[in-house]
Tab-separated table of C-alpha atoms in Angstrom:
chain	number	residue	atom	x	y	z
A	1	UNK	CA	6.073	37.048	143.509
A	2	UNK	CA	7.145	36.454	140.246
A	3	UNK	CA	6.303	36.644	136.771
A	4	UNK	CA	6.828	33.905	134.429
A	5	UNK	CA	7.710	34.726	131.057
A	6	UNK	CA	8.220	32.914	126.887
A	7	UNK	CA	11.570	34.325	125.610
A	8	UNK	CA	12.857	33.583	122.524
A	9	UNK	CA	16.204	31.617	122.868
A	10	UNK	CA	17.257	31.865	119.538
A	11	UNK	CA	16.421	32.881	116.129
A	12	UNK	CA	15.541	30.245	114.356
A	13	UNK	CA	17.099	29.683	110.982
A	14	UNK	CA	14.174	27.570	108.879
A	15	UNK	CA	11.325	25.538	110.878
A	16	UNK	CA	10.174	26.922	114.688
A	17	UNK	CA	10.562	24.150	117.180
A	18	UNK	CA	10.228	24.429	120.800
A	19	UNK	CA	13.749	24.628	121.051
A	20	UNK	CA	13.254	28.551	120.103
A	21	UNK	CA	12.090	29.279	122.825
A	22	UNK	CA	12.708	29.509	126.993
A	23	UNK	CA	10.363	30.257	129.961
A	24	UNK	CA	11.899	32.812	132.598
A	25	UNK	CA	10.992	34.010	135.982
A	26	UNK	CA	11.300	38.054	136.427
A	27	UNK	CA	10.151	40.635	139.604
A	28	UNK	CA	6.956	41.632	139.766
A	29	UNK	CA	6.325	44.452	137.316
A	30	UNK	CA	5.072	47.597	139.371
A	31	UNK	CA	3.079	50.700	137.387
A	32	UNK	CA	5.200	54.481	137.228
A	33	UNK	CA	2.368	57.287	136.606
A	34	UNK	CA	0.049	56.947	133.947
A	35	UNK	CA	0.870	53.237	133.410
A	36	UNK	CA	-1.056	50.008	134.215
A	37	UNK	CA	0.040	46.722	135.899
A	38	UNK	CA	-2.411	43.988	133.443
A	39	UNK	CA	-2.684	40.584	133.881
A	40	UNK	CA	-2.163	38.529	131.443
A	41	UNK	CA	-5.826	36.366	130.359
A	42	UNK	CA	-6.125	34.834	126.495
A	43	UNK	CA	-2.873	36.151	124.394
A	44	UNK	CA	-3.449	36.335	120.836
A	45	UNK	CA	-1.700	33.246	118.285
A	46	UNK	CA	-0.754	34.377	114.635
A	47	UNK	CA	1.869	33.440	112.159
A	48	UNK	CA	3.338	36.730	111.694
A	49	UNK	CA	4.432	35.997	115.521
A	50	UNK	CA	6.764	33.579	112.943
A	51	UNK	CA	7.482	36.396	110.671
A	52	UNK	CA	8.307	39.124	113.542
A	53	UNK	CA	11.709	36.941	113.696
A	54	UNK	CA	12.566	37.291	110.878
A	55	UNK	CA	13.154	41.145	110.640
A	56	UNK	CA	11.277	44.422	110.924
A	57	UNK	CA	7.489	44.433	109.590
A	58	UNK	CA	5.097	46.874	110.069
A	59	UNK	CA	6.979	46.523	113.542
A	60	UNK	CA	10.235	45.365	115.067
A	61	UNK	CA	11.713	42.540	114.596
A	62	UNK	CA	11.976	40.393	117.879
A	63	UNK	CA	15.280	39.034	118.747
A	64	UNK	CA	16.802	36.390	120.765
A	65	UNK	CA	16.177	37.355	124.460
A	66	UNK	CA	12.747	39.474	123.790
A	67	UNK	CA	9.688	38.171	125.292
A	68	UNK	CA	7.657	37.089	122.416
A	69	UNK	CA	5.634	40.178	121.278
A	70	UNK	CA	1.417	39.548	121.321
A	71	UNK	CA	-1.958	40.497	121.035
A	72	UNK	CA	-3.844	39.913	124.897
A	73	UNK	CA	-7.052	40.371	126.334
A	74	UNK	CA	-5.887	41.622	129.922
A	75	UNK	CA	-6.976	42.684	133.650
A	76	UNK	CA	-6.365	46.068	135.121
A	77	UNK	CA	-4.531	44.861	138.667
A	78	UNK	CA	-2.939	48.312	139.322
A	79	UNK	CA	-3.333	51.716	138.344
A	80	UNK	CA	-1.276	54.896	138.148
A	81	UNK	CA	-3.132	56.296	135.248
A	82	UNK	CA	-7.563	58.046	136.054
A	83	UNK	CA	-7.718	56.372	132.455
A	84	UNK	CA	-8.088	52.885	133.401
A	85	UNK	CA	-8.920	51.687	137.348
A	86	UNK	CA	-8.048	48.116	138.839
A	87	UNK	CA	-10.550	45.394	137.205
A	88	UNK	CA	-11.169	46.945	133.869
A	89	UNK	CA	-10.538	44.565	130.942
A	90	UNK	CA	-7.885	46.052	128.024
A	91	UNK	CA	-6.703	44.706	125.068
A	92	UNK	CA	-2.931	45.697	124.942
A	93	UNK	CA	0.330	44.846	123.309
A	94	UNK	CA	1.934	42.643	125.849
A	95	UNK	CA	4.339	39.685	125.365
A	96	UNK	CA	3.919	35.799	126.527
A	97	UNK	CA	3.966	36.598	129.876
A	98	UNK	CA	1.353	36.467	132.942
A	99	UNK	CA	2.211	40.520	133.867
A	100	UNK	CA	3.379	43.373	131.773
A	101	UNK	CA	3.326	46.821	132.296
A	102	UNK	CA	2.150	48.538	129.979
A	103	UNK	CA	0.906	52.933	129.395
A	104	UNK	CA	-2.635	53.299	129.793
A	105	UNK	CA	-3.506	55.484	127.619
A	106	UNK	CA	-2.778	52.860	124.976
A	107	UNK	CA	-4.779	49.905	126.134
A	108	UNK	CA	-8.223	49.445	124.705
A	109	UNK	CA	-10.673	49.477	127.739
A	110	UNK	CA	-13.418	46.692	126.312
A	111	UNK	CA	-16.914	45.825	126.632
A	112	UNK	CA	-17.849	43.606	129.178
A	113	UNK	CA	-19.359	40.877	127.306
A	114	UNK	CA	-20.758	36.950	127.942
A	115	UNK	CA	-17.647	35.292	126.414
A	116	UNK	CA	-14.645	37.455	126.839
A	117	UNK	CA	-13.082	35.030	123.779
A	118	UNK	CA	-14.883	36.512	121.289
A	119	UNK	CA	-13.075	39.493	121.833
A	120	UNK	CA	-10.593	38.227	120.829
A	121	UNK	CA	-12.216	36.279	117.634
A	122	UNK	CA	-15.255	37.976	116.132
A	123	UNK	CA	-15.639	40.837	117.710
A	124	UNK	CA	-10.989	41.118	117.820
A	125	UNK	CA	-8.693	41.104	115.377
A	126	UNK	CA	-9.646	38.038	113.600
A	127	UNK	CA	-13.025	39.132	113.296
A	128	UNK	CA	-11.856	42.602	112.395
A	129	UNK	CA	-9.497	41.609	109.880
A	130	UNK	CA	-11.792	40.086	108.002
A	131	UNK	CA	-14.163	42.732	107.381
A	132	UNK	CA	-11.783	45.324	106.804
A	133	UNK	CA	-9.998	43.666	104.432
A	134	UNK	CA	-12.996	41.772	103.184
A	135	UNK	CA	-15.232	45.190	102.744
A	136	UNK	CA	-12.336	48.195	102.274
A	137	UNK	CA	-9.741	46.632	100.023
A	138	UNK	CA	-11.851	43.912	98.588
A	139	UNK	CA	-15.270	45.616	97.897
A	140	UNK	CA	-17.000	42.743	96.320
A	141	UNK	CA	-20.906	42.985	95.073
A	142	UNK	CA	-23.166	40.658	95.448
A	143	UNK	CA	-22.840	37.723	93.022
A	144	UNK	CA	-19.578	37.969	92.341
A	145	UNK	CA	-17.087	35.043	93.421
A	146	UNK	CA	-14.840	35.631	96.119
A	147	UNK	CA	-12.263	32.929	96.842
A	148	UNK	CA	-9.933	32.428	100.511
A	149	UNK	CA	-7.654	30.864	101.370
A	150	UNK	CA	-6.502	29.571	105.265
A	151	UNK	CA	-10.483	29.092	104.745
A	152	UNK	CA	-10.541	27.094	107.775
A	153	UNK	CA	-7.952	29.725	109.984
A	154	UNK	CA	-8.838	32.260	112.423
A	155	UNK	CA	-9.228	34.775	109.736
A	156	UNK	CA	-10.535	32.934	106.559
A	157	UNK	CA	-13.326	31.255	108.063
A	158	UNK	CA	-14.734	35.064	108.836
A	159	UNK	CA	-13.984	36.183	105.157
A	160	UNK	CA	-16.108	33.558	103.950
A	161	UNK	CA	-18.987	33.548	106.091
A	162	UNK	CA	-18.690	37.574	105.676
A	163	UNK	CA	-19.300	37.028	101.737
A	164	UNK	CA	-21.416	34.462	101.552
A	165	UNK	CA	-23.650	37.083	103.821
A	166	UNK	CA	-23.191	39.899	101.675
A	167	UNK	CA	-24.363	37.432	99.041
A	168	UNK	CA	-21.025	36.650	97.229
A	169	UNK	CA	-20.358	32.598	95.823
A	170	UNK	CA	-17.466	31.841	98.097
A	171	UNK	CA	-14.690	28.972	97.330
A	172	UNK	CA	-12.082	28.102	99.618
A	173	UNK	CA	-8.755	26.803	99.982
A	174	UNK	CA	-7.555	24.434	102.980
A	175	UNK	CA	-5.561	22.064	104.097
A	176	UNK	CA	-7.049	18.298	104.005
A	177	UNK	CA	-10.357	16.546	103.293
A	178	UNK	CA	-11.277	16.638	106.629
A	179	UNK	CA	-10.408	20.427	107.021
A	180	UNK	CA	-12.666	20.840	103.442
A	181	UNK	CA	-15.536	19.043	104.557
A	182	UNK	CA	-15.304	21.670	107.833
A	183	UNK	CA	-15.296	24.531	105.356
A	184	UNK	CA	-18.221	23.451	104.067
A	185	UNK	CA	-20.960	22.008	106.506
A	186	UNK	CA	-20.528	23.842	109.446
A	187	UNK	CA	-19.254	27.184	107.906
A	188	UNK	CA	-21.530	27.359	104.915
A	189	UNK	CA	-18.674	27.753	101.736
A	190	UNK	CA	-20.135	26.945	98.535
A	191	UNK	CA	-16.801	24.855	97.918
A	192	UNK	CA	-13.577	24.014	99.490
A	193	UNK	CA	-10.039	22.524	98.255
A	194	UNK	CA	-7.223	21.214	99.493
A	195	UNK	CA	-4.598	22.474	98.285
A	196	UNK	CA	-2.018	19.310	99.016
A	197	UNK	CA	-4.179	17.163	96.708
A	198	UNK	CA	-3.010	17.684	93.207
A	199	UNK	CA	-3.970	19.604	90.418
A	200	UNK	CA	-4.928	22.653	92.708
A	201	UNK	CA	-5.750	24.552	89.658
A	202	UNK	CA	-7.799	22.061	87.507
A	203	UNK	CA	-9.847	21.716	90.567
A	204	UNK	CA	-10.384	25.926	90.836
A	205	UNK	CA	-10.952	25.938	87.763
A	206	UNK	CA	-14.244	23.700	88.309
A	207	UNK	CA	-14.893	25.521	91.036
A	208	UNK	CA	-14.345	28.546	89.978
A	209	UNK	CA	-16.347	28.375	86.165
A	210	UNK	CA	-17.082	31.901	85.764
A	211	UNK	CA	-13.919	32.989	86.982
A	212	UNK	CA	-12.616	34.526	90.764
A	213	UNK	CA	-13.548	38.240	91.244
A	214	UNK	CA	-11.926	39.042	94.910
A	215	UNK	CA	-9.159	36.811	96.226
A	216	UNK	CA	-8.587	37.393	99.987
A	217	UNK	CA	-5.714	36.076	100.396
A	218	UNK	CA	-3.469	34.223	103.607
A	219	UNK	CA	-0.773	32.063	102.230
A	220	UNK	CA	1.109	33.251	99.390
A	221	UNK	CA	3.708	31.386	97.524
A	222	UNK	CA	2.274	29.022	95.380
A	223	UNK	CA	-1.401	28.993	96.497
A	224	UNK	CA	-0.974	32.742	95.430
A	225	UNK	CA	0.803	31.832	91.979
A	226	UNK	CA	-2.265	29.072	90.972
A	227	UNK	CA	-5.386	31.887	91.670
A	228	UNK	CA	-3.794	34.900	89.485
A	229	UNK	CA	-4.135	33.025	86.933
A	230	UNK	CA	-8.043	32.249	87.581
A	231	UNK	CA	-8.865	35.725	88.439
A	232	UNK	CA	-11.323	37.988	86.416
A	233	UNK	CA	-10.294	40.745	84.968
A	234	UNK	CA	-10.360	44.531	87.034
A	235	UNK	CA	-9.922	41.110	90.463
A	236	UNK	CA	-8.887	42.210	93.597
A	237	UNK	CA	-6.311	40.144	95.740
A	238	UNK	CA	-6.540	41.735	99.071
A	239	UNK	CA	-3.117	40.581	100.487
A	240	UNK	CA	-3.495	40.179	104.376
A	241	UNK	CA	-0.616	36.998	105.210
A	242	UNK	CA	1.915	34.748	103.441
A	243	UNK	CA	1.650	32.173	105.817
A	244	UNK	CA	3.678	29.787	103.731
A	245	UNK	CA	6.898	31.977	103.305
A	246	UNK	CA	7.326	32.310	107.324
A	247	UNK	CA	8.311	29.628	108.857
A	248	UNK	CA	11.111	29.130	106.283
A	249	UNK	CA	14.449	30.320	105.001
A	250	UNK	CA	14.116	29.274	101.118
A	251	UNK	CA	10.630	31.299	100.024
A	252	UNK	CA	8.976	30.671	96.677
A	253	UNK	CA	6.810	31.745	94.271
A	254	UNK	CA	4.701	33.062	92.946
A	255	UNK	CA	6.532	33.690	89.412
A	256	UNK	CA	3.473	35.689	86.914
A	257	UNK	CA	4.050	38.223	89.287
A	258	UNK	CA	4.172	41.202	87.814
A	259	UNK	CA	2.295	39.726	84.134
A	260	UNK	CA	-1.088	38.448	85.303
A	261	UNK	CA	-1.631	41.486	87.197
A	262	UNK	CA	-0.672	43.829	83.748
A	263	UNK	CA	-2.058	41.661	81.547
A	264	UNK	CA	-5.676	41.249	83.776
A	265	UNK	CA	-5.242	45.271	85.330
A	266	UNK	CA	-6.050	43.492	88.827
A	267	UNK	CA	-5.696	45.462	91.842
A	268	UNK	CA	-2.943	43.639	94.033
A	269	UNK	CA	-3.638	45.261	97.845
A	270	UNK	CA	-1.522	44.645	101.543
A	271	UNK	CA	-3.357	45.565	104.887
A	272	UNK	CA	-2.845	46.198	107.875
A	273	UNK	CA	-6.037	46.107	110.599
A	274	UNK	CA	-4.756	48.768	112.674
A	275	UNK	CA	-5.220	51.244	108.798
A	276	UNK	CA	-8.437	50.511	109.729
A	277	UNK	CA	-9.245	51.442	113.769
A	278	UNK	CA	-11.308	54.267	112.431
A	279	UNK	CA	-13.542	52.186	111.174
A	280	UNK	CA	-14.004	49.250	114.090
A	281	UNK	CA	-17.098	50.680	115.276
A	282	UNK	CA	-18.715	49.712	111.958
A	283	UNK	CA	-17.804	46.518	111.455
A	284	UNK	CA	-18.847	45.594	115.105
A	285	UNK	CA	-22.172	46.630	113.953
A	286	UNK	CA	-22.210	44.804	111.075
A	287	UNK	CA	-20.243	41.381	112.968
A	288	UNK	CA	-22.967	41.271	116.028
A	289	UNK	CA	-26.179	41.711	113.760
A	290	UNK	CA	-24.727	38.190	111.340
A	291	UNK	CA	-23.743	36.577	114.544
A	292	UNK	CA	-27.622	36.989	115.680
A	293	UNK	CA	-28.805	36.128	112.932
A	294	UNK	CA	-26.637	32.708	112.017
A	295	UNK	CA	-24.806	33.871	108.987
A	296	UNK	CA	-21.598	33.936	111.299
A	297	UNK	CA	-20.575	31.163	113.522
A	298	UNK	CA	-17.985	31.537	116.017
A	299	UNK	CA	-15.488	29.065	116.163
A	300	UNK	CA	-11.843	29.386	118.738
A	301	UNK	CA	-9.304	26.863	118.810
A	302	UNK	CA	-8.073	27.482	123.113
A	303	UNK	CA	-4.997	25.995	124.225
A	304	UNK	CA	-4.325	25.866	127.858
A	305	UNK	CA	-1.706	27.122	129.728
A	306	UNK	CA	1.586	29.690	129.336
A	307	UNK	CA	3.831	26.966	128.765
A	308	UNK	CA	1.861	25.535	125.873
A	309	UNK	CA	2.189	28.922	123.497
A	310	UNK	CA	5.196	27.598	121.479
A	311	UNK	CA	3.681	24.277	120.527
A	312	UNK	CA	0.371	27.068	119.478
A	313	UNK	CA	2.363	28.766	117.056
A	314	UNK	CA	4.618	25.964	116.114
A	315	UNK	CA	0.703	23.704	115.587
A	316	UNK	CA	-0.880	27.124	113.600
A	317	UNK	CA	2.292	27.494	110.901
A	318	UNK	CA	1.521	23.524	110.257
A	319	UNK	CA	-1.906	24.208	110.053
A	320	UNK	CA	-3.551	21.956	112.862
A	321	UNK	CA	-6.052	25.186	114.009
A	322	UNK	CA	-9.825	25.775	113.005
A	323	UNK	CA	-10.213	29.336	114.453
A	324	UNK	CA	-9.198	31.493	115.998
A	325	UNK	CA	-6.291	30.172	117.487
A	326	UNK	CA	-5.191	31.456	120.939
A	327	UNK	CA	-4.089	30.604	124.664
A	328	UNK	CA	-5.573	31.440	127.830
A	329	UNK	CA	-2.739	32.164	130.778
A	330	UNK	CA	-5.529	33.054	133.529
A	331	UNK	CA	-9.074	32.008	134.445
A	332	UNK	CA	-11.014	35.105	133.230
A	333	UNK	CA	-12.191	37.240	135.929
A	334	UNK	CA	-15.668	36.652	137.694
């Protein structure tokens, strides 16, 4: 047997294209002491994949010739560790591959659930990011106004639904009238604004007449600049990502920093979901409760086939997904 991988053919200098990737085959990996071989089932597709190609972030930079890193749900097919057995389902740092080898101690054994993909979306990296960022960093209070960019995306949709469950007024920002309609009707946001339409600042002031108390920012750039003008004094800005800046060599804005942070006494804080892993059990309990009582609707965007991972990422950066995007590499285990 051979192992397929998608590797970086060359680093992009501007917008990502399929030509920046190539498919290769390697020998099947084998486990050493304390290691496991994992069959990749589902791979997370995230805007952060693109940022890793621009240099070191919270992880090492990705270089030409590297297999594209990812977070994945996998099945153990070989084990040389007493921590994990063949057949166990785990979450692990992986690559765009059919199989990988990993240190067993770095794998997280996952519980059995009716829908394995839910462990990638609402109960996985997307739901946990939304919960920890909003609750622990944003600290919303019932009655406050919460603004969410990339509201139709994997994290933003859950942020808004959590905020509604907490008794907040929620306004989203998304790309295109159809997406905005979907965010309101399907996810239950009070309002959703199209950032592609002219006059976002005016529309935001009309949608948030009492100002914004918490802004959950997934995009950075011009949208962040516009949102800052509508923030209330002592408002909180949760910096989760900057998707508008990743796929270009000429990032822009915001131009009103740090001025408005000082004038309005704003708190602006970035976070990585792993920072709050000690609260994951609390997040899971809350998310399961909200899903069970219908306050959170689970939306997933699953692309079939390892070979389609590059286009899945390119499409994500262009905003063509609704909900958590992932790639299915292998069928769920029976």
